[in-house]
Structures are given as structure tokens and as C-alpha cells.
JSON list of C-alpha atoms in Angstrom, two decimals:
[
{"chain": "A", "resi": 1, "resn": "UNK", "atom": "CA", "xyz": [-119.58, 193.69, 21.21]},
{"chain": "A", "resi": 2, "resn": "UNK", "atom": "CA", "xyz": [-122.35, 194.23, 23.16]},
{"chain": "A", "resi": 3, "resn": "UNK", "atom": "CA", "xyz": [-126.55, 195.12, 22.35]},
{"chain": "A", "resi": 4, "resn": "UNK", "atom": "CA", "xyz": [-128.08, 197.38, 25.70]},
{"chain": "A", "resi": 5, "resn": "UNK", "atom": "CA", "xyz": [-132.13, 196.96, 25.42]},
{"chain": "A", "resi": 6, "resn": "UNK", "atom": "CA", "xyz": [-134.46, 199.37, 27.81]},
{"chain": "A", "resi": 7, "resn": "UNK", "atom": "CA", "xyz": [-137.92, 197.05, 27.88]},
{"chain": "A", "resi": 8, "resn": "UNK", "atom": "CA", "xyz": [-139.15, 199.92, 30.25]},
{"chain": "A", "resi": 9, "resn": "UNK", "atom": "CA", "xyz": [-137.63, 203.03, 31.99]},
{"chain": "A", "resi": 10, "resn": "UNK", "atom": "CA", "xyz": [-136.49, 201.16, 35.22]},
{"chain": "A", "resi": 11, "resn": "UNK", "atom": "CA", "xyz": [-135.01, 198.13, 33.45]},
{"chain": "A", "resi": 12, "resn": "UNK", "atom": "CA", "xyz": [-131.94, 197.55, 31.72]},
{"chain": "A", "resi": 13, "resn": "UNK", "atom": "CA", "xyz": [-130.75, 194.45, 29.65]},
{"chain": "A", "resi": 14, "resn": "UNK", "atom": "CA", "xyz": [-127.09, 194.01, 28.18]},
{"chain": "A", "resi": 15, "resn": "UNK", "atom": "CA", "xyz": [-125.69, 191.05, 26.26]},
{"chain": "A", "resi": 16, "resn": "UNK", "atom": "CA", "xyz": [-121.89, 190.77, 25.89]},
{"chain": "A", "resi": 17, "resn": "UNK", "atom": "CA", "xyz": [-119.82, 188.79, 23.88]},
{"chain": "A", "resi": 18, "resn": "UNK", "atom": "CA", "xyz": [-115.88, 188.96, 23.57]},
{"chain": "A", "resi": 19, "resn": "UNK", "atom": "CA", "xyz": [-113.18, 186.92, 21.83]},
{"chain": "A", "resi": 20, "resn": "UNK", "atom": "CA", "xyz": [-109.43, 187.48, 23.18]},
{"chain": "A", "resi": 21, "resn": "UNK", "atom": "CA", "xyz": [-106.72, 185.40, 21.11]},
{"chain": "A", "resi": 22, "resn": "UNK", "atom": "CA", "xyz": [-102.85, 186.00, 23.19]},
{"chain": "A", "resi": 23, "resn": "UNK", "atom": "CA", "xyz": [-99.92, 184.34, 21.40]},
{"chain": "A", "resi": 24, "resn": "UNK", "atom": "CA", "xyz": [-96.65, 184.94, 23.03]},
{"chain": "A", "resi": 25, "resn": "UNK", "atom": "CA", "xyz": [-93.00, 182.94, 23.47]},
{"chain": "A", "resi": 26, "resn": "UNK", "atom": "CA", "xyz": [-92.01, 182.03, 26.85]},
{"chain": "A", "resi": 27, "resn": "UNK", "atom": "CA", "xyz": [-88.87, 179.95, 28.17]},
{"chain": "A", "resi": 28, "resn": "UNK", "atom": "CA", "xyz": [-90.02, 176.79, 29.28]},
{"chain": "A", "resi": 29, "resn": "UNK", "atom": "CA", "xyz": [-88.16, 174.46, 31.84]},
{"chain": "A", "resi": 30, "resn": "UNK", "atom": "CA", "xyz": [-89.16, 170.92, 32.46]},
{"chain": "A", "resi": 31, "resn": "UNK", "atom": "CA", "xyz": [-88.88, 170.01, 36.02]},
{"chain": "A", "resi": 32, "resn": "UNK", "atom": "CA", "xyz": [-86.74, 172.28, 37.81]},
{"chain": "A", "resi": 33, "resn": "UNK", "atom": "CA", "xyz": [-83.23, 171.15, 36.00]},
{"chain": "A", "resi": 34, "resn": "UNK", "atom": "CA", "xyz": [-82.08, 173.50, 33.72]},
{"chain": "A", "resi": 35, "resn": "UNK", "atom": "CA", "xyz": [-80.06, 171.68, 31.26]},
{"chain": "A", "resi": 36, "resn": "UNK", "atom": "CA", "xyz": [-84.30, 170.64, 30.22]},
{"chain": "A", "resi": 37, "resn": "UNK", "atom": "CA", "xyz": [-84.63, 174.17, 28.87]},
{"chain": "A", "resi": 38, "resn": "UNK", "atom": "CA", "xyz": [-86.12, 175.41, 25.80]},
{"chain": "A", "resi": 39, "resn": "UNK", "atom": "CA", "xyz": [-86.36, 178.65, 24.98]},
{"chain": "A", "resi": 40, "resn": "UNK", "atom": "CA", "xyz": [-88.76, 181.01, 23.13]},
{"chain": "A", "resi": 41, "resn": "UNK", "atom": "CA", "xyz": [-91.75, 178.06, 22.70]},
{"chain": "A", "resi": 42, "resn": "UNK", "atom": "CA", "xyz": [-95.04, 179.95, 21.62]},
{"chain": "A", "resi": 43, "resn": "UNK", "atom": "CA", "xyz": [-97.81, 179.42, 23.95]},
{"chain": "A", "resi": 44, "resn": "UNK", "atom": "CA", "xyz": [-101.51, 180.12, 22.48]},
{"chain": "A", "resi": 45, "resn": "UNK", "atom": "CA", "xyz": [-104.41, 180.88, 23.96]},
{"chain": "A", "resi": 46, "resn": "UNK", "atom": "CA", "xyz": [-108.46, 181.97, 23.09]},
{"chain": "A", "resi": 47, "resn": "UNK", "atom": "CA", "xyz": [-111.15, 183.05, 25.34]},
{"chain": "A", "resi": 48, "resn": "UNK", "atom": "CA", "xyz": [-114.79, 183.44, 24.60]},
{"chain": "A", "resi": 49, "resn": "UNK", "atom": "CA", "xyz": [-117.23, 185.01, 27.31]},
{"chain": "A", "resi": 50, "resn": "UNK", "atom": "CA", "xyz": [-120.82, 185.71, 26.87]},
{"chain": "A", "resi": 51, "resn": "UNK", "atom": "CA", "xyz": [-122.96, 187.43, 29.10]},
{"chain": "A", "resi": 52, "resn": "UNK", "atom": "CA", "xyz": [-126.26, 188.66, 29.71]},
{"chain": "A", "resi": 53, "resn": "UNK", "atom": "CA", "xyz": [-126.90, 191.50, 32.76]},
{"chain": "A", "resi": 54, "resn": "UNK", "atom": "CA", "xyz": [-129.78, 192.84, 33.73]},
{"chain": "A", "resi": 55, "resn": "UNK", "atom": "CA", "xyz": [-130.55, 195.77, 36.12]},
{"chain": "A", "resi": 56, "resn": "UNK", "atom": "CA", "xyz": [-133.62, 196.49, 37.88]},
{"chain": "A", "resi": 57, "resn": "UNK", "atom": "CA", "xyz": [-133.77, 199.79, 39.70]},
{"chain": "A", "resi": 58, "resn": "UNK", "atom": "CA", "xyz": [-136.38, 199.30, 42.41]},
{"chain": "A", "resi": 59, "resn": "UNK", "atom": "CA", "xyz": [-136.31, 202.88, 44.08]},
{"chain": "A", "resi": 60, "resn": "UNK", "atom": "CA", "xyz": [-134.26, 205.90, 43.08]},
{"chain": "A", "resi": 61, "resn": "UNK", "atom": "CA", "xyz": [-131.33, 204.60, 44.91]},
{"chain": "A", "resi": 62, "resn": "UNK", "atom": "CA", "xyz": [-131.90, 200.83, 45.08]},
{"chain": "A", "resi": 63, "resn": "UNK", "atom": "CA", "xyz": [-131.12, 198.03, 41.97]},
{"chain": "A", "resi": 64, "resn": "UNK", "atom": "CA", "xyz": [-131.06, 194.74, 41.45]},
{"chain": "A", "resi": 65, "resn": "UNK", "atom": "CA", "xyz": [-128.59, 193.48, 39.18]},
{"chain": "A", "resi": 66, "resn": "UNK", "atom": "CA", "xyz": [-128.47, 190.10, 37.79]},
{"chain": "A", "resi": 67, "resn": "UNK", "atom": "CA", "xyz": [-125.95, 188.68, 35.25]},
{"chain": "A", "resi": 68, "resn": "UNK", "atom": "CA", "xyz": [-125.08, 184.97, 33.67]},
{"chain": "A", "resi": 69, "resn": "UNK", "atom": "CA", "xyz": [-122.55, 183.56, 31.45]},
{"chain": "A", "resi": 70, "resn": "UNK", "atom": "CA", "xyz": [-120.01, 181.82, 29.96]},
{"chain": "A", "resi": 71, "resn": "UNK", "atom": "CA", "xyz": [-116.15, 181.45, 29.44]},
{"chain": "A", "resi": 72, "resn": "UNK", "atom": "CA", "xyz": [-114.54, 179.50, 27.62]},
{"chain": "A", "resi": 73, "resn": "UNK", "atom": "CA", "xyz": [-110.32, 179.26, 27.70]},
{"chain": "A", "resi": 74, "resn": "UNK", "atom": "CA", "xyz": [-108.05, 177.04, 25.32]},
{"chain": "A", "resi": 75, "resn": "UNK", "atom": "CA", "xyz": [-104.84, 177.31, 25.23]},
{"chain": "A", "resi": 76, "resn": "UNK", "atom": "CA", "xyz": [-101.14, 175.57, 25.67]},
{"chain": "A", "resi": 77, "resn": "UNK", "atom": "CA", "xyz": [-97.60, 175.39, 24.95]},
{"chain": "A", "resi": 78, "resn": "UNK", "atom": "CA", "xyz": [-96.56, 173.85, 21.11]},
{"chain": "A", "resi": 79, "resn": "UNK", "atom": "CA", "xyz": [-93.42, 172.69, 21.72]},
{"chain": "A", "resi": 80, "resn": "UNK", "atom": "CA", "xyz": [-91.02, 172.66, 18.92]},
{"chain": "A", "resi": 81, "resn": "UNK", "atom": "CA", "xyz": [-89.83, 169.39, 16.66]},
{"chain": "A", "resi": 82, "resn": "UNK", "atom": "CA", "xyz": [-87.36, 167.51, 17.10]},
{"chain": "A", "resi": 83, "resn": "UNK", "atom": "CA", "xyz": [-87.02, 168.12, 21.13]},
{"chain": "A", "resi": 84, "resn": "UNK", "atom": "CA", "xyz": [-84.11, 165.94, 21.81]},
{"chain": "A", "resi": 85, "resn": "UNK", "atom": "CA", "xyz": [-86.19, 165.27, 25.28]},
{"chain": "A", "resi": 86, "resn": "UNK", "atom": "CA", "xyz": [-89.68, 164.93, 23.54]},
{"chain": "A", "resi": 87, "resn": "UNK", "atom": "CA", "xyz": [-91.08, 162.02, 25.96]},
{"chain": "A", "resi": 88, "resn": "UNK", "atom": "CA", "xyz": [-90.40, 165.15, 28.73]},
{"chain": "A", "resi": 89, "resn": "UNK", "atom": "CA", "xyz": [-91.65, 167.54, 26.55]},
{"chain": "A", "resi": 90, "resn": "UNK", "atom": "CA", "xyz": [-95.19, 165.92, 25.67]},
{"chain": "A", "resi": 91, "resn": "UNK", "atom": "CA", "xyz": [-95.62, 164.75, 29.72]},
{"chain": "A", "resi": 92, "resn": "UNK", "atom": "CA", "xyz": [-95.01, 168.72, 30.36]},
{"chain": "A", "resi": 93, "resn": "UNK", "atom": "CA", "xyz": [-96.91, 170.21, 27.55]},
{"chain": "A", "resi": 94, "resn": "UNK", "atom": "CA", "xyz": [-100.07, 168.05, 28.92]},
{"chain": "A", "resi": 95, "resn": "UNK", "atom": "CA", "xyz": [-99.98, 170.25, 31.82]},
{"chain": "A", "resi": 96, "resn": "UNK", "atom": "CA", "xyz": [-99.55, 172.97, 30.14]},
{"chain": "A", "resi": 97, "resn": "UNK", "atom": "CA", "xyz": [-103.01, 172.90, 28.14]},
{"chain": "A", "resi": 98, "resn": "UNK", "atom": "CA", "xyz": [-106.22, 174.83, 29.08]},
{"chain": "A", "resi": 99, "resn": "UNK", "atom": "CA", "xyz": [-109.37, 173.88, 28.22]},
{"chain": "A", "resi": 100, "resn": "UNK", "atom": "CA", "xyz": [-112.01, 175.27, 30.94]},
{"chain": "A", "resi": 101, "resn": "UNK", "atom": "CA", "xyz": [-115.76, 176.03, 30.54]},
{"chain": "A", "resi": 102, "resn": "UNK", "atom": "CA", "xyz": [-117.08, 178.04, 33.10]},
{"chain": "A", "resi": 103, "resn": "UNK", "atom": "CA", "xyz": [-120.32, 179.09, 33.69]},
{"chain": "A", "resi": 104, "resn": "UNK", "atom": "CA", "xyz": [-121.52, 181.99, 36.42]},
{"chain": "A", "resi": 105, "resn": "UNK", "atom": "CA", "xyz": [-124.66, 183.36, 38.14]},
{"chain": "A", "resi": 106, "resn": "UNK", "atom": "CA", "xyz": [-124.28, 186.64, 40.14]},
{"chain": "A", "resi": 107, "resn": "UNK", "atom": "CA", "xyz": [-126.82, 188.87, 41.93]},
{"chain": "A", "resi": 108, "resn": "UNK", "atom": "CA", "xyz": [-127.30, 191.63, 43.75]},
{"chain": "A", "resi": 109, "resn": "UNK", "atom": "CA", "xyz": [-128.15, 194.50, 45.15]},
{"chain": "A", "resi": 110, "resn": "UNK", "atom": "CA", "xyz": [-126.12, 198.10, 45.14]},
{"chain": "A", "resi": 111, "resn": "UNK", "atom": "CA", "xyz": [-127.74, 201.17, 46.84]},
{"chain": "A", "resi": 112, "resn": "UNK", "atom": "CA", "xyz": [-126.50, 204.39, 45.77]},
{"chain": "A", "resi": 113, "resn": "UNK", "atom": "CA", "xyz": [-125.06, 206.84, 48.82]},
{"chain": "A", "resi": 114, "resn": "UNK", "atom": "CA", "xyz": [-124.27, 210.58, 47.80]},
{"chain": "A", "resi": 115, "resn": "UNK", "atom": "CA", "xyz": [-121.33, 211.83, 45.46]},
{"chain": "A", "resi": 116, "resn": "UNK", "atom": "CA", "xyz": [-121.08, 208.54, 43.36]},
{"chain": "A", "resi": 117, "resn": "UNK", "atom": "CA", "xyz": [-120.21, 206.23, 46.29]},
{"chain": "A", "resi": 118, "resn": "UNK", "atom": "CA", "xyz": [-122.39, 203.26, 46.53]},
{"chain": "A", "resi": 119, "resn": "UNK", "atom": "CA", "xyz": [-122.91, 200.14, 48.72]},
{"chain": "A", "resi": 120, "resn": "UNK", "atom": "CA", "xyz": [-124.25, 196.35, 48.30]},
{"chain": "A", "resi": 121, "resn": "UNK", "atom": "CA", "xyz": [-124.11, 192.82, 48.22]},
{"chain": "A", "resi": 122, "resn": "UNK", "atom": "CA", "xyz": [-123.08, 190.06, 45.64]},
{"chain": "A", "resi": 123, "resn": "UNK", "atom": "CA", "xyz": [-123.98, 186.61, 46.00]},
{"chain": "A", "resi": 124, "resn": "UNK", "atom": "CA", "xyz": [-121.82, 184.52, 42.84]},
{"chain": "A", "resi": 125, "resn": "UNK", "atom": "CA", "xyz": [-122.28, 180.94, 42.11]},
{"chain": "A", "resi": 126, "resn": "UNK", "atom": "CA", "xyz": [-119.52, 179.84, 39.58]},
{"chain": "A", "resi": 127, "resn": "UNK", "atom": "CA", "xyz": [-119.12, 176.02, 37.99]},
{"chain": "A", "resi": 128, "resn": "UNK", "atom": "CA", "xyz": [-115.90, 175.20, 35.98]},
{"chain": "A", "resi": 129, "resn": "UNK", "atom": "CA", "xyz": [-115.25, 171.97, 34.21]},
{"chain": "A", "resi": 130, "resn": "UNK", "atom": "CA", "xyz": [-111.36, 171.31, 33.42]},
{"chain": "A", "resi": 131, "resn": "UNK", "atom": "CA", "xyz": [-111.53, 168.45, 30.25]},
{"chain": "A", "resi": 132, "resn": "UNK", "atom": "CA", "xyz": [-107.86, 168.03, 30.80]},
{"chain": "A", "resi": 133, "resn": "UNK", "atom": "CA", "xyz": [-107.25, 167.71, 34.63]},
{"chain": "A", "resi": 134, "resn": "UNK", "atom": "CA", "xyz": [-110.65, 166.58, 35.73]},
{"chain": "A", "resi": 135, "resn": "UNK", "atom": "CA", "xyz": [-109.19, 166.40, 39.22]},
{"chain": "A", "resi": 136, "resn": "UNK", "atom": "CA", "xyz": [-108.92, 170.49, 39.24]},
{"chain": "A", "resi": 137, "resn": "UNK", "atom": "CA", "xyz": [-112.61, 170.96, 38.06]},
{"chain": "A", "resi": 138, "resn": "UNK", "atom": "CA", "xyz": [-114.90, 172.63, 40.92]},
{"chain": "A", "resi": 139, "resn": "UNK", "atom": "CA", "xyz": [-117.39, 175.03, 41.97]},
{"chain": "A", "resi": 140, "resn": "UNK", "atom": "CA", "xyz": [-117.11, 178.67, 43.60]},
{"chain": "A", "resi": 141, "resn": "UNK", "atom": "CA", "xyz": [-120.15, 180.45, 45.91]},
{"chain": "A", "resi": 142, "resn": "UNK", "atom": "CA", "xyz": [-118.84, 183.96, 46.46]},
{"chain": "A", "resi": 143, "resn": "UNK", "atom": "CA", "xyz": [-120.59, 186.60, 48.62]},
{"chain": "A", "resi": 144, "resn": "UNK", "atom": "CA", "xyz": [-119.36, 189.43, 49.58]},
{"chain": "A", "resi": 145, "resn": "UNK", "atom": "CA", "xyz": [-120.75, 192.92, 50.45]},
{"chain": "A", "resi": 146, "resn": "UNK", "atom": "CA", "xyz": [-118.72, 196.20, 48.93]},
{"chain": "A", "resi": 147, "resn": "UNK", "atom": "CA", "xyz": [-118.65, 200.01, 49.68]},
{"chain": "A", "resi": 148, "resn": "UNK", "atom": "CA", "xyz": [-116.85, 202.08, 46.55]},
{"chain": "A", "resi": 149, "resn": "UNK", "atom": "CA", "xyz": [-116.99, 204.80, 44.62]},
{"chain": "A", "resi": 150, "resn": "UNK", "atom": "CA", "xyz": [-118.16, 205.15, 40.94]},
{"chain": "A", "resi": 151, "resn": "UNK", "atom": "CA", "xyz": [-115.96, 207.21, 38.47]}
]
């Protein structure tokens, strides 16, 4: 779902919002023995991401773009009752769990060459939060400066 506003000519304003839900059954080993193996356990999982982008064209060829937002992810294995090795199972399933907030800045600027190429910078500033393994929580600063082509 997403709502595209035009304040005035040169500027453009887009907010995004998704939901993804994946269920699916995977085999599931704890450790590395397999004699610990259990097999078609359903593993969950739901995103939500919203985003707001906005693009400035400065010149006929040159725009800024500039776009926030946030994802959420939750998600894990439900092992199955009884599990003859449940203390292994619940110590596993623990790492198994998602739940990470992030939240993202990016800007830039692309400058259009001839025959739908175009060229640019990105500077990305990205902050995550893992509530279940604290210790894996962190922050990204991306930049990086592309040449492609626009189909």
C-alpha cells in the first residue's frame, strides 16, 4: 500500500507500508548431533516496514532523494509437545526467535546520464535493536556511490 503526493511539480512524496506473514516447516537439529533431530517444526514469521521517500529534482538531471523508516521482524521456531529433549529444545528455540526494530535514514543524490543510465551517491544510517540477543543489537553507516541503468 502506498499514497504518492506531488506538493509541487519538482517534488515528490511517497509513504509505504507493507505487512509480509511467511509460515513454513523446516528440519531442525539441535547442536550438530543428529539423533537431536526433529523434523517438519513450523517456523513463523511477520514483518512490518513503513516508509516515507521524498524526491527533490533540483535540475533536469539532478535529485535529491530522501527516505526514513521502519521494520519490524518477529518470528521463531514452535517446537512441538512433548519433545522427549524439551530442556534442548526451549535453550535452541530461544535462539531461534526474532524480534528486531530497525529504523533507517538514507539520502542522496542520483544524476541522470543519457539512455536511462544514471549515477550518485547514498549515504544510509541504520539503528537495529535485537530484544532477544541484546548483545547482536548495532548500528550501520553505509555510503556508497552507484552507476546503473534504469529499466
Amino acid at each position: 500500500l502506498s499514497f504518492l503526493v506531488r506538493p509541487v511539480q519538482a517534488w515528490t512524496l511517497t509513504l509505504g507500508c507493507a505487512y509480509e506473514k511467511t509460515s513454513l516447516r523446516s528440519d531442525l537439529i539441535y547442536g550438530t548431533d543428529p539423533w537431536y533431530i526433529e523434523n517438519s517444526v513450523p517456523y513463523s514469521e511477520s514483518t512490518k516496514n513503513v516508509t516515507l521517500t521524498s524526491n527533490y529534482k533540483l535540475t533536469d538531471k539532478l535529485s535529491w532523494n530522501l527516505s526514513g523508516g521502519e521494520t519490524d521482524t518477529q518470528g521463531g521456531f514452535a517446537t512441538r509437545e512433548p519433545n522427549p529433549f524439551i530442556a534442548m529444545a526451549q535453550f535452541a528455540s530461544s535462539f531461534s526467535h526474532v524480534d528486531i526494530p530497525q529504523n533507517y535514514v538514507c539520502t542522496g543524490l542520483s544524476y541522470d546520464l543519457m539512455a536511462n543510465y544514471e549515477m550518485g551517491c547514498r549515504f544510509q544510517y541504520s539503528r537495529y535493536k535485537d530484544y532477544v540477543h541484546p548483545e547482536f543489537s548495532g548500528i550501520f553507516r553505509i555510503a556508497s556511490v552507484f552507476i546503473g541503468r534504469r529499466w
